[in-house]
Amino acid sequence: MSLAANPTTRYLAVAPVVRGGFLVLGAFALGLGTWSSLAGLSGAVIAPAVVVPEGKRKTIQHSTLGIVDAIFVVEGERVQAGQPLLKLDDVPARASHESLRSQYLAAVAREGRLLAEMRRLSTIPDRPNAEPEIQAFLEQEQRFFDSRRKAREGEETILHHRIRQLQEEISGNTKLLKAARREYTLTEEEKAGVQSLAAEGYAPRVKLLQYDRSLARIEGEIGSRQGDIAKAQQKISETENEITQIDKRLNEDVTNSLREVQIQLQDLRPRLAAAQHSLEQILVVSPISGHVLDLAVSTVGGVVEPGKPLMDIVPVESTAIIEAQVQPQNIDEISAGQKGIVHMTGRPGGGTLPMQATVTMVSADRLTDQRTGVPYYAIKMQIDPGETDKILPTHLIPGMTMEVVLPIRKRTLLEYLVDPLRNRMRKAMRER
């Protein structure tokens, strides 16, 4: 009987081979399980990065709307602190500044003239440390001051002359009044003598009537002189009141005008300062020494919008550092002081030798890329001393793209396989 015709015989012949196969598979599985549970596998977090300056870059902006008149720098150019970067059209700003300055100087000169009038000075005092441009306004105000002073003095002179005339008139009438009173006294005495003679019949009574007429005339003259003196005194009082009113009107006019000009100066000072600031900003200069980066202005005649970045100045003394974006699920594996490897990417012919670097900062909260909307954690790394020699003659320049490799703790293959399942089970057990 052949082996093919007998199944039992065929099974007995194949069984050792099968058992051997199972033993091999079992041994492989046991070895694989032991290796996966004991052998550690190295892991790493890979993140895109870019070279940034360690120092704070200065963003150049302009506070007002303007038109570009000249551009003095190009992208990447090194500039010194105070060096002109670009110039805006200064015609509107200069016209506004000159108009406000003329108004301000005119108001200052007018204030000086009003103060001189208030203090009854004969001329406007010189202003120490005054701007040369104010001299023309002061001369104009001095002419106006002289004209007003002469007009006031002329009016007061006429009134004072009138008072002197009235005083002379009073003096004359007073003398005439005194003479009339003396004449009246003498006439009365003569009448008394004639009256005694007439009583004895030695003098006619007609003579007494003549004395009475003389006394009546003299009394009228005395009354007339007294009236003239009273009228003159009244006119003197009225004239003195006119002089007082002239001074009062002048004081009121000067006080009101001085208040107005001081209010005008309070309004003009901040406006002039703002116009001066705008004029000074026509020439945009670099606040620090550094390199021009992200130059946004390239056309003469272009419009500069308020608050929009014109360019950045990267400090020349800044040390280049690496800034990477790490996915949120990997951030728990990274901490300050951790070592890593960085190398440049995107270079023709491949990358460069890897450089050792150290994590110096991990962001305290999650950030969001404004361009892509992808969340990330920012980390900063410092190239270890001497490592940049590996990329010579190239130097690290802000804006270079890099790739960061950060080794993390070793885990076994079993942990890689079981951890996701364990996390799911832990989450499922917490759910209700």
GROMACS .gro file of C-alpha atoms in nm:
model
  432
    1MET     CA    1   0.000   0.000   0.000
    2SER     CA    2   0.142   0.337  -0.104
    3LEU     CA    3   0.181   0.648   0.111
    4ALA     CA    4  -0.062   0.846  -0.108
    5ALA     CA    5  -0.336   0.590  -0.057
    6ASN     CA    6  -0.313   0.597   0.319
    7PRO     CA    7  -0.410   0.935   0.485
    8THR     CA    8  -0.294   0.830   0.824
    9THR     CA    9   0.048   0.748   0.697
   10ARG     CA   10   0.056   1.086   0.510
   11TYR     CA   11  -0.041   1.282   0.828
   12LEU     CA   12   0.224   1.106   1.032
   13ALA     CA   13   0.481   1.194   0.772
   14VAL     CA   14   0.386   1.569   0.761
   15ALA     CA   15   0.325   1.623   1.137
   16PRO     CA   16   0.692   1.678   1.230
   17VAL     CA   17   0.722   1.950   0.968
   18VAL     CA   18   0.410   2.127   1.093
   19ARG     CA   19   0.517   2.106   1.453
   20GLY     CA   20   0.856   2.244   1.355
   21GLY     CA   21   0.690   2.535   1.176
   22PHE     CA   22   0.472   2.616   1.475
   23LEU     CA   23   0.773   2.600   1.702
   24VAL     CA   24   0.960   2.841   1.475
   25LEU     CA   25   0.662   3.079   1.465
   26GLY     CA   26   0.619   3.054   1.841
   27ALA     CA   27   0.986   3.120   1.900
   28PHE     CA   28   0.972   3.419   1.662
   29ALA     CA   29   0.662   3.557   1.831
   30LEU     CA   30   0.816   3.507   2.174
   31GLY     CA   31   1.136   3.675   2.064
   32LEU     CA   32   0.947   3.960   1.898
   33GLY     CA   33   0.732   4.011   2.207
   34THR     CA   34   1.033   4.005   2.435
   35TRP     CA   35   1.218   4.250   2.210
   36SER     CA   36   0.916   4.482   2.176
   37SER     CA   37   0.869   4.494   2.551
   38LEU     CA   38   1.235   4.536   2.643
   39ALA     CA   39   1.421   4.706   2.355
   40GLY     CA   40   1.391   5.086   2.355
   41LEU     CA   41   1.331   5.274   2.030
   42SER     CA   42   1.460   5.628   1.989
   43GLY     CA   43   1.201   5.895   1.894
   44ALA     CA   44   1.224   6.256   1.780
   45VAL     CA   45   1.006   6.558   1.722
   46ILE     CA   46   1.066   6.723   1.386
   47ALA     CA   47   0.950   7.082   1.342
   48PRO     CA   48   0.992   7.357   1.082
   49ALA     CA   49   1.191   7.656   1.198
   50VAL     CA   50   1.327   7.989   1.086
   51VAL     CA   51   1.626   8.202   1.184
   52VAL     CA   52   1.523   8.514   1.378
   53PRO     CA   53   1.726   8.789   1.550
   54GLU     CA   54   1.754   8.756   1.924
   55GLY     CA   55   1.721   9.132   1.970
   56LYS     CA   56   1.384   9.296   1.924
   57ARG     CA   57   1.348   9.419   1.568
   58LYS     CA   58   1.218   9.772   1.524
   59THR     CA   59   0.916   9.812   1.299
   60ILE     CA   60   0.924  10.146   1.117
   61GLN     CA   61   0.581  10.307   1.084
   62HIS     CA   62   0.444  10.652   1.004
   63SER     CA   63   0.165  10.818   1.199
   64THR     CA   64   0.011  11.020   0.915
   65LEU     CA   65  -0.088  10.976   0.554
   66GLY     CA   66   0.187  11.070   0.313
   67ILE     CA   67   0.337  11.027  -0.033
   68VAL     CA   68   0.683  10.877  -0.081
   69ASP     CA   69   0.926  11.134  -0.222
   70ALA     CA   70   1.253  10.936  -0.201
   71ILE     CA   71   1.376  10.591  -0.088
   72PHE     CA   72   1.733  10.571   0.041
   73VAL     CA   73   1.772  10.200   0.132
   74VAL     CA   74   1.721   9.855  -0.017
   75GLU     CA   75   1.630   9.520   0.134
   76GLY     CA   76   1.908   9.378   0.350
   77GLU     CA   77   2.111   9.700   0.359
   78ARG     CA   78   2.296   9.775   0.680
   79VAL     CA   79   2.211  10.115   0.826
   80GLN     CA   80   2.334  10.321   1.118
   81ALA     CA   81   2.122  10.481   1.389
   82GLY     CA   82   1.990  10.815   1.261
   83GLN     CA   83   2.052  10.727   0.895
   84PRO     CA   84   1.771  10.842   0.658
   85LEU     CA   85   1.557  10.556   0.530
   86LEU     CA   86   1.302  10.737   0.316
   87LYS     CA   87   1.152  11.083   0.270
   88LEU     CA   88   0.789  11.182   0.228
   89ASP     CA   89   0.651  11.473   0.028
   90ASP     CA   90   0.681  11.772   0.263
   91VAL     CA   91   0.464  12.026   0.077
   92PRO     CA   92   0.138  11.973   0.274
   93ALA     CA   93   0.314  11.939   0.611
   94ARG     CA   94   0.540  12.239   0.551
   95ALA     CA   95   0.250  12.458   0.435
   96SER     CA   96   0.046  12.363   0.743
   97HIS     CA   97   0.343  12.423   0.973
   98GLU     CA   98   0.427  12.763   0.823
   99SER     CA   99   0.064  12.876   0.846
  100LEU     CA  100   0.035  12.773   1.210
  101ARG     CA  101   0.375  12.920   1.293
  102SER     CA  102   0.280  13.256   1.139
  103GLN     CA  103  -0.042  13.257   1.341
  104TYR     CA  104   0.150  13.167   1.655
  105LEU     CA  105   0.419  13.435   1.613
  106ALA     CA  106   0.154  13.697   1.532
  107ALA     CA  107  -0.037  13.599   1.847
  108VAL     CA  108   0.281  13.616   2.059
  109ALA     CA  109   0.362  13.963   1.925
  110ARG     CA  110   0.004  14.076   1.985
  111GLU     CA  111   0.020  13.945   2.342
  112GLY     CA  112   0.337  14.149   2.399
  113ARG     CA  113   0.170  14.463   2.266
  114LEU     CA  114  -0.138  14.415   2.485
  115LEU     CA  115   0.074  14.359   2.796
  116ALA     CA  116   0.267  14.678   2.720
  117GLU     CA  117  -0.061  14.870   2.681
  118MET     CA  118  -0.191  14.728   3.007
  119ARG     CA  119   0.124  14.839   3.192
  120ARG     CA  120   0.119  15.183   3.023
  121LEU     CA  121   0.464  15.131   2.875
  122SER     CA  122   0.599  15.349   2.597
  123THR     CA  123   0.724  15.056   2.387
  124ILE     CA  124   0.689  14.679   2.359
  125PRO     CA  125   0.970  14.513   2.559
  126ASP     CA  126   1.217  14.294   2.371
  127ARG     CA  127   1.165  13.918   2.409
  128PRO     CA  128   1.484  13.735   2.519
  129ASN     CA  129   1.569  13.426   2.314
  130ALA     CA  130   1.288  13.509   2.072
  131GLU     CA  131   1.270  13.350   1.729
  132PRO     CA  132   1.420  13.571   1.455
  133GLU     CA  133   1.098  13.544   1.253
  134ILE     CA  134   0.897  13.717   1.526
  135GLN     CA  135   1.078  14.049   1.473
  136ALA     CA  136   0.860  14.144   1.176
  137PHE     CA  137   0.544  14.077   1.377
  138LEU     CA  138   0.680  14.277   1.673
  139GLU     CA  139   0.758  14.574   1.447
  140GLN     CA  140   0.406  14.562   1.307
  141GLU     CA  141   0.256  14.547   1.656
  142GLN     CA  142   0.487  14.831   1.768
  143ARG     CA  143   0.350  15.053   1.491
  144PHE     CA  144  -0.004  14.966   1.594
  145PHE     CA  145   0.092  15.023   1.958
  146ASP     CA  146   0.236  15.369   1.878
  147SER     CA  147  -0.071  15.461   1.673
  148ARG     CA  148  -0.311  15.362   1.951
  149ARG     CA  149  -0.097  15.533   2.217
  150LYS     CA  150  -0.077  15.857   2.019
  151ALA     CA  151  -0.451  15.854   1.953
  152ARG     CA  152  -0.522  15.796   2.321
  153GLU     CA  153  -0.272  16.057   2.433
  154GLY     CA  154  -0.410  16.306   2.179
  155GLU     CA  155  -0.764  16.255   2.305
  156GLU     CA  156  -0.651  16.285   2.666
  157THR     CA  157  -0.446  16.598   2.583
  158ILE     CA  158  -0.754  16.768   2.440
  159LEU     CA  159  -0.955  16.682   2.749
  160HIS     CA  160  -0.680  16.799   2.984
  161HIS     CA  161  -0.654  17.125   2.786
  162ARG     CA  162  -1.028  17.172   2.826
  163ILE     CA  163  -0.993  17.120   3.201
  164ARG     CA  164  -0.717  17.383   3.216
  165GLN     CA  165  -0.935  17.627   3.024
  166LEU     CA  166  -1.223  17.565   3.262
  167GLN     CA  167  -0.992  17.606   3.560
  168GLU     CA  168  -0.870  17.939   3.420
  169GLU     CA  169  -1.230  18.040   3.363
  170ILE     CA  170  -1.311  17.950   3.724
  171SER     CA  171  -1.008  18.145   3.841
  172GLY     CA  172  -1.120  18.454   3.646
  173ASN     CA  173  -1.477  18.429   3.765
  174THR     CA  174  -1.356  18.381   4.120
  175LYS     CA  175  -1.160  18.707   4.100
  176LEU     CA  176  -1.458  18.890   3.948
  177LEU     CA  177  -1.681  18.739   4.214
  178LYS     CA  178  -1.447  18.863   4.484
  179ALA     CA  179  -1.443  19.210   4.327
  180ALA     CA  180  -1.822  19.216   4.301
  181ARG     CA  181  -1.859  19.120   4.662
  182ARG     CA  182  -1.613  19.395   4.759
  183GLU     CA  183  -1.805  19.643   4.548
  184TYR     CA  184  -2.129  19.529   4.709
  185THR     CA  185  -1.985  19.586   5.056
  186LEU     CA  186  -1.861  19.935   4.968
  187THR     CA  187  -2.191  20.028   4.806
  188GLU     CA  188  -2.380  19.918   5.114
  189GLU     CA  189  -2.152  20.136   5.330
  190GLU     CA  190  -2.205  20.436   5.101
  191LYS     CA  191  -2.581  20.378   5.106
  192ALA     CA  192  -2.581  20.370   5.487
  193GLY     CA  193  -2.404  20.710   5.501
  194VAL     CA  194  -2.638  20.868   5.248
  195GLN     CA  195  -2.939  20.713   5.420
  196SER     CA  196  -2.850  20.885   5.753
  197LEU     CA  197  -2.808  21.220   5.572
  198ALA     CA  198  -3.137  21.173   5.389
  199ALA     CA  199  -3.313  21.108   5.719
  200GLU     CA  200  -3.193  21.450   5.841
  201GLY     CA  201  -3.289  21.611   5.509
  202TYR     CA  202  -2.940  21.680   5.386
  203ALA     CA  203  -2.951  21.434   5.094
  204PRO     CA  204  -3.220  21.355   4.837
  205ARG     CA  205  -3.394  21.016   4.857
  206VAL     CA  206  -3.334  20.968   4.484
  207LYS     CA  207  -2.975  20.903   4.577
  208LEU     CA  208  -3.085  20.606   4.787
  209LEU     CA  209  -3.267  20.462   4.487
  210GLN     CA  210  -2.947  20.482   4.284
  211TYR     CA  211  -2.764  20.286   4.553
  212ASP     CA  212  -3.041  20.025   4.556
  213ARG     CA  213  -3.010  19.985   4.178
  214SER     CA  214  -2.633  19.944   4.211
  215LEU     CA  215  -2.669  19.681   4.484
  216ALA     CA  216  -2.923  19.489   4.275
  217ARG     CA  217  -2.691  19.497   3.975
  218ILE     CA  218  -2.399  19.379   4.187
  219GLU     CA  219  -2.608  19.096   4.335
  220GLY     CA  220  -2.695  18.984   3.984
  221GLU     CA  221  -2.333  18.992   3.882
  222ILE     CA  222  -2.237  18.791   4.192
  223GLY     CA  223  -2.502  18.531   4.111
  224SER     CA  224  -2.387  18.516   3.748
  225ARG     CA  225  -2.025  18.463   3.849
  226GLN     CA  226  -2.123  18.193   4.095
  227GLY     CA  227  -2.328  18.022   3.825
  228ASP     CA  228  -2.039  18.037   3.578
  229ILE     CA  229  -1.805  17.888   3.836
  230ALA     CA  230  -2.051  17.607   3.913
  231LYS     CA  231  -2.095  17.532   3.539
  232ALA     CA  232  -1.720  17.524   3.487
  233GLN     CA  233  -1.674  17.291   3.783
  234GLN     CA  234  -1.946  17.062   3.642
  235LYS     CA  235  -1.772  17.058   3.303
  236ILE     CA  236  -1.442  16.975   3.473
  237SER     CA  237  -1.606  16.678   3.647
  238GLU     CA  238  -1.756  16.561   3.317
  239THR     CA  239  -1.423  16.598   3.139
  240GLU     CA  240  -1.239  16.408   3.412
  241ASN     CA  241  -1.502  16.136   3.382
  242GLU     CA  242  -1.436  16.122   3.006
  243ILE     CA  243  -1.066  16.070   3.077
  244THR     CA  244  -1.156  15.797   3.325
  245GLN     CA  245  -1.384  15.635   3.067
  246ILE     CA  246  -1.103  15.642   2.811
  247ASP     CA  247  -0.879  15.452   3.053
  248LYS     CA  248  -1.164  15.219   3.145
  249ARG     CA  249  -1.244  15.142   2.781
  250LEU     CA  250  -0.877  15.086   2.712
  251ASN     CA  251  -0.843  14.848   3.008
  252GLU     CA  252  -1.156  14.658   2.908
  253ASP     CA  253  -1.045  14.637   2.546
  254VAL     CA  254  -0.693  14.526   2.641
  255THR     CA  255  -0.822  14.273   2.897
  256ASN     CA  256  -1.071  14.118   2.653
  257SER     CA  257  -0.819  14.114   2.370
  258LEU     CA  258  -0.551  13.966   2.596
  259ARG     CA  259  -0.790  13.691   2.706
  260GLU     CA  260  -0.872  13.613   2.341
  261VAL     CA  261  -0.509  13.601   2.232
  262GLN     CA  262  -0.412  13.380   2.527
  263ILE     CA  263  -0.692  13.138   2.437
  264GLN     CA  264  -0.567  13.148   2.078
  265LEU     CA  265  -0.213  13.069   2.196
  266GLN     CA  266  -0.339  12.777   2.405
  267ASP     CA  267  -0.505  12.640   2.092
  268LEU     CA  268  -0.208  12.707   1.863
  269ARG     CA  269   0.070  12.561   2.082
  270PRO     CA  270  -0.036  12.193   2.060
  271ARG     CA  271  -0.135  12.231   1.695
  272LEU     CA  272   0.201  12.385   1.612
  273ALA     CA  273   0.381  12.111   1.808
  274ALA     CA  274   0.186  11.847   1.612
  275ALA     CA  275   0.269  12.020   1.283
  276GLN     CA  276   0.636  12.039   1.385
  277HIS     CA  277   0.629  11.668   1.471
  278SER     CA  278   0.473  11.587   1.133
  279LEU     CA  279   0.737  11.797   0.959
  280GLU     CA  280   1.015  11.619   1.148
  281GLN     CA  281   0.866  11.284   1.043
  282ILE     CA  282   0.894  11.377   0.676
  283LEU     CA  283   1.244  11.230   0.687
  284VAL     CA  284   1.216  10.878   0.829
  285VAL     CA  285   1.540  10.775   1.000
  286SER     CA  286   1.657  10.451   1.154
  287PRO     CA  287   1.621  10.441   1.534
  288ILE     CA  288   1.897  10.182   1.569
  289SER     CA  289   2.187  10.034   1.376
  290GLY     CA  290   2.093   9.717   1.194
  291HIS     CA  291   1.977   9.560   0.869
  292VAL     CA  292   1.670   9.653   0.664
  293LEU     CA  293   1.419   9.369   0.653
  294ASP     CA  294   1.070   9.333   0.501
  295LEU     CA  295   1.093   9.660   0.306
  296ALA     CA  296   0.732   9.734   0.210
  297VAL     CA  297   0.796  10.060   0.020
  298SER     CA  298   0.944  10.032  -0.326
  299THR     CA  299   0.783  10.305  -0.538
  300VAL     CA  300   0.841  10.679  -0.532
  301GLY     CA  301   0.500  10.845  -0.531
  302GLY     CA  302   0.338  10.558  -0.343
  303VAL     CA  303   0.100  10.628  -0.058
  304VAL     CA  304   0.206  10.562   0.301
  305GLU     CA  305  -0.091  10.478   0.523
  306PRO     CA  306  -0.093  10.571   0.893
  307GLY     CA  307   0.029  10.290   1.118
  308LYS     CA  308   0.121  10.052   0.834
  309PRO     CA  309   0.470   9.892   0.862
  310LEU     CA  310   0.720  10.042   0.619
  311MET     CA  311   1.012   9.812   0.706
  312ASP     CA  312   1.184   9.642   0.998
  313ILE     CA  313   1.531   9.716   1.131
  314VAL     CA  314   1.703   9.410   1.277
  315PRO     CA  315   1.962   9.512   1.539
  316VAL     CA  316   2.312   9.465   1.402
  317GLU     CA  317   2.440   9.326   1.730
  318SER     CA  318   2.163   9.065   1.751
  319THR     CA  319   2.255   8.698   1.779
  320ALA     CA  320   2.069   8.473   1.537
  321ILE     CA  321   1.851   8.213   1.709
  322ILE     CA  322   1.621   7.941   1.582
  323GLU     CA  323   1.243   7.970   1.630
  324ALA     CA  324   1.043   7.653   1.563
  325GLN     CA  325   0.674   7.563   1.561
  326VAL     CA  326   0.598   7.241   1.748
  327GLN     CA  327   0.266   7.059   1.718
  328PRO     CA  328   0.060   7.073   2.041
  329GLN     CA  329   0.059   6.691   2.083
  330ASN     CA  330   0.439   6.687   2.106
  331ILE     CA  331   0.496   6.981   2.341
  332ASP     CA  332   0.495   6.764   2.656
  333GLU     CA  333   0.813   6.600   2.526
  334ILE     CA  334   1.007   6.929   2.510
  335SER     CA  335   1.153   7.146   2.784
  336ALA     CA  336   1.410   7.423   2.824
  337GLY     CA  337   1.768   7.296   2.823
  338GLN     CA  338   1.688   7.005   2.593
  339LYS     CA  339   1.942   6.931   2.320
  340GLY     CA  340   1.850   6.908   1.954
  341ILE     CA  341   1.980   6.920   1.600
  342VAL     CA  342   1.912   7.187   1.338
  343HIS     CA  343   2.009   7.210   0.974
  344MET     CA  344   1.926   7.441   0.686
  345THR     CA  345   1.670   7.334   0.429
  346GLY     CA  346   1.581   7.437   0.078
  347ARG     CA  347   1.941   7.478  -0.038
  348PRO     CA  348   2.049   7.363  -0.386
  349GLY     CA  349   2.242   7.039  -0.370
  350GLY     CA  350   2.099   6.933  -0.036
  351GLY     CA  351   2.128   7.054   0.319
  352THR     CA  352   2.424   7.128   0.539
  353LEU     CA  353   2.592   6.950   0.823
  354PRO     CA  354   2.363   6.931   1.128
  355MET     CA  355   2.436   7.174   1.411
  356GLN     CA  356   2.387   7.107   1.780
  357ALA     CA  357   2.150   7.347   1.956
  358THR     CA  358   1.983   7.390   2.294
  359VAL     CA  359   1.623   7.479   2.371
  360THR     CA  360   1.619   7.814   2.555
  361MET     CA  361   1.246   7.890   2.564
  362VAL     CA  362   0.912   7.711   2.533
  363SER     CA  363   0.600   7.925   2.494
  364ALA     CA  364   0.370   7.914   2.795
  365ASP     CA  365   0.054   7.886   2.585
  366ARG     CA  366  -0.059   7.763   2.249
  367LEU     CA  367  -0.032   8.004   1.958
  368THR     CA  368  -0.204   8.016   1.620
  369ASP     CA  369  -0.039   8.079   1.286
  370GLN     CA  370  -0.222   8.383   1.148
  371ARG     CA  371  -0.152   8.276   0.791
  372THR     CA  372  -0.259   7.911   0.806
  373GLY     CA  373  -0.470   7.900   1.121
  374VAL     CA  374  -0.274   7.597   1.250
  375PRO     CA  375  -0.213   7.586   1.628
  376TYR     CA  376   0.142   7.542   1.756
  377TYR     CA  377   0.380   7.601   2.044
  378ALA     CA  378   0.680   7.825   1.980
  379ILE     CA  379   1.024   7.720   2.098
  380LYS     CA  380   1.355   7.903   2.067
  381MET     CA  381   1.692   7.733   2.032
  382GLN     CA  382   2.045   7.870   2.062
  383ILE     CA  383   2.315   7.724   1.836
  384ASP     CA  384   2.589   7.575   2.052
  385PRO     CA  385   2.929   7.751   2.043
  386GLY     CA  386   3.142   7.658   1.741
  387GLU     CA  387   2.859   7.480   1.558
  388THR     CA  388   2.810   7.759   1.303
  389ASP     CA  389   3.158   7.685   1.167
  390LYS     CA  390   3.002   7.381   0.999
  391ILE     CA  391   2.812   7.600   0.751
  392LEU     CA  392   3.096   7.840   0.660
  393PRO     CA  393   3.123   8.046   0.443
  394THR     CA  394   2.747   8.078   0.491
  395HIS     CA  395   2.620   8.274   0.791
  396LEU     CA  396   2.291   8.256   0.970
  397ILE     CA  397   2.073   8.535   0.838
  398PRO     CA  398   1.727   8.619   0.972
  399GLY     CA  399   1.464   8.460   0.752
  400MET     CA  400   1.656   8.140   0.666
  401THR     CA  401   1.441   7.825   0.679
  402MET     CA  402   1.559   7.548   0.909
  403GLU     CA  403   1.446   7.208   1.035
  404VAL     CA  404   1.470   7.108   1.400
  405VAL     CA  405   1.506   6.751   1.528
  406LEU     CA  406   1.447   6.707   1.901
  407PRO     CA  407   1.517   6.358   2.043
  408ILE     CA  408   1.259   6.248   2.300
  409ARG     CA  409   1.255   5.967   2.561
  410LYS     CA  410   1.299   5.609   2.439
  411ARG     CA  411   0.992   5.384   2.428
  412THR     CA  412   0.952   5.017   2.346
  413LEU     CA  413   0.758   4.896   2.045
  414LEU     CA  414   0.498   4.754   2.281
  415GLU     CA  415   0.449   5.099   2.437
  416TYR     CA  416   0.406   5.252   2.094
  417LEU     CA  417   0.134   4.996   2.021
  418VAL     CA  418  -0.036   4.989   2.359
  419ASP     CA  419  -0.029   5.358   2.460
  420PRO     CA  420  -0.296   5.470   2.209
  421LEU     CA  421  -0.523   5.182   2.315
  422ARG     CA  422  -0.459   5.256   2.681
  423ASN     CA  423  -0.543   5.624   2.631
  424ARG     CA  424  -0.865   5.534   2.454
  425MET     CA  425  -0.967   5.296   2.731
  426ARG     CA  426  -0.885   5.556   2.999
  427LYS     CA  427  -1.097   5.811   2.815
  428ALA     CA  428  -1.381   5.564   2.765
  429MET     CA  429  -1.386   5.478   3.136
  430ARG     CA  430  -1.419   5.847   3.227
  431GLU     CA  431  -1.716   5.900   2.997
  432ARG     CA  432  -2.064   5.856   3.144
   0.00000   0.00000   0.00000
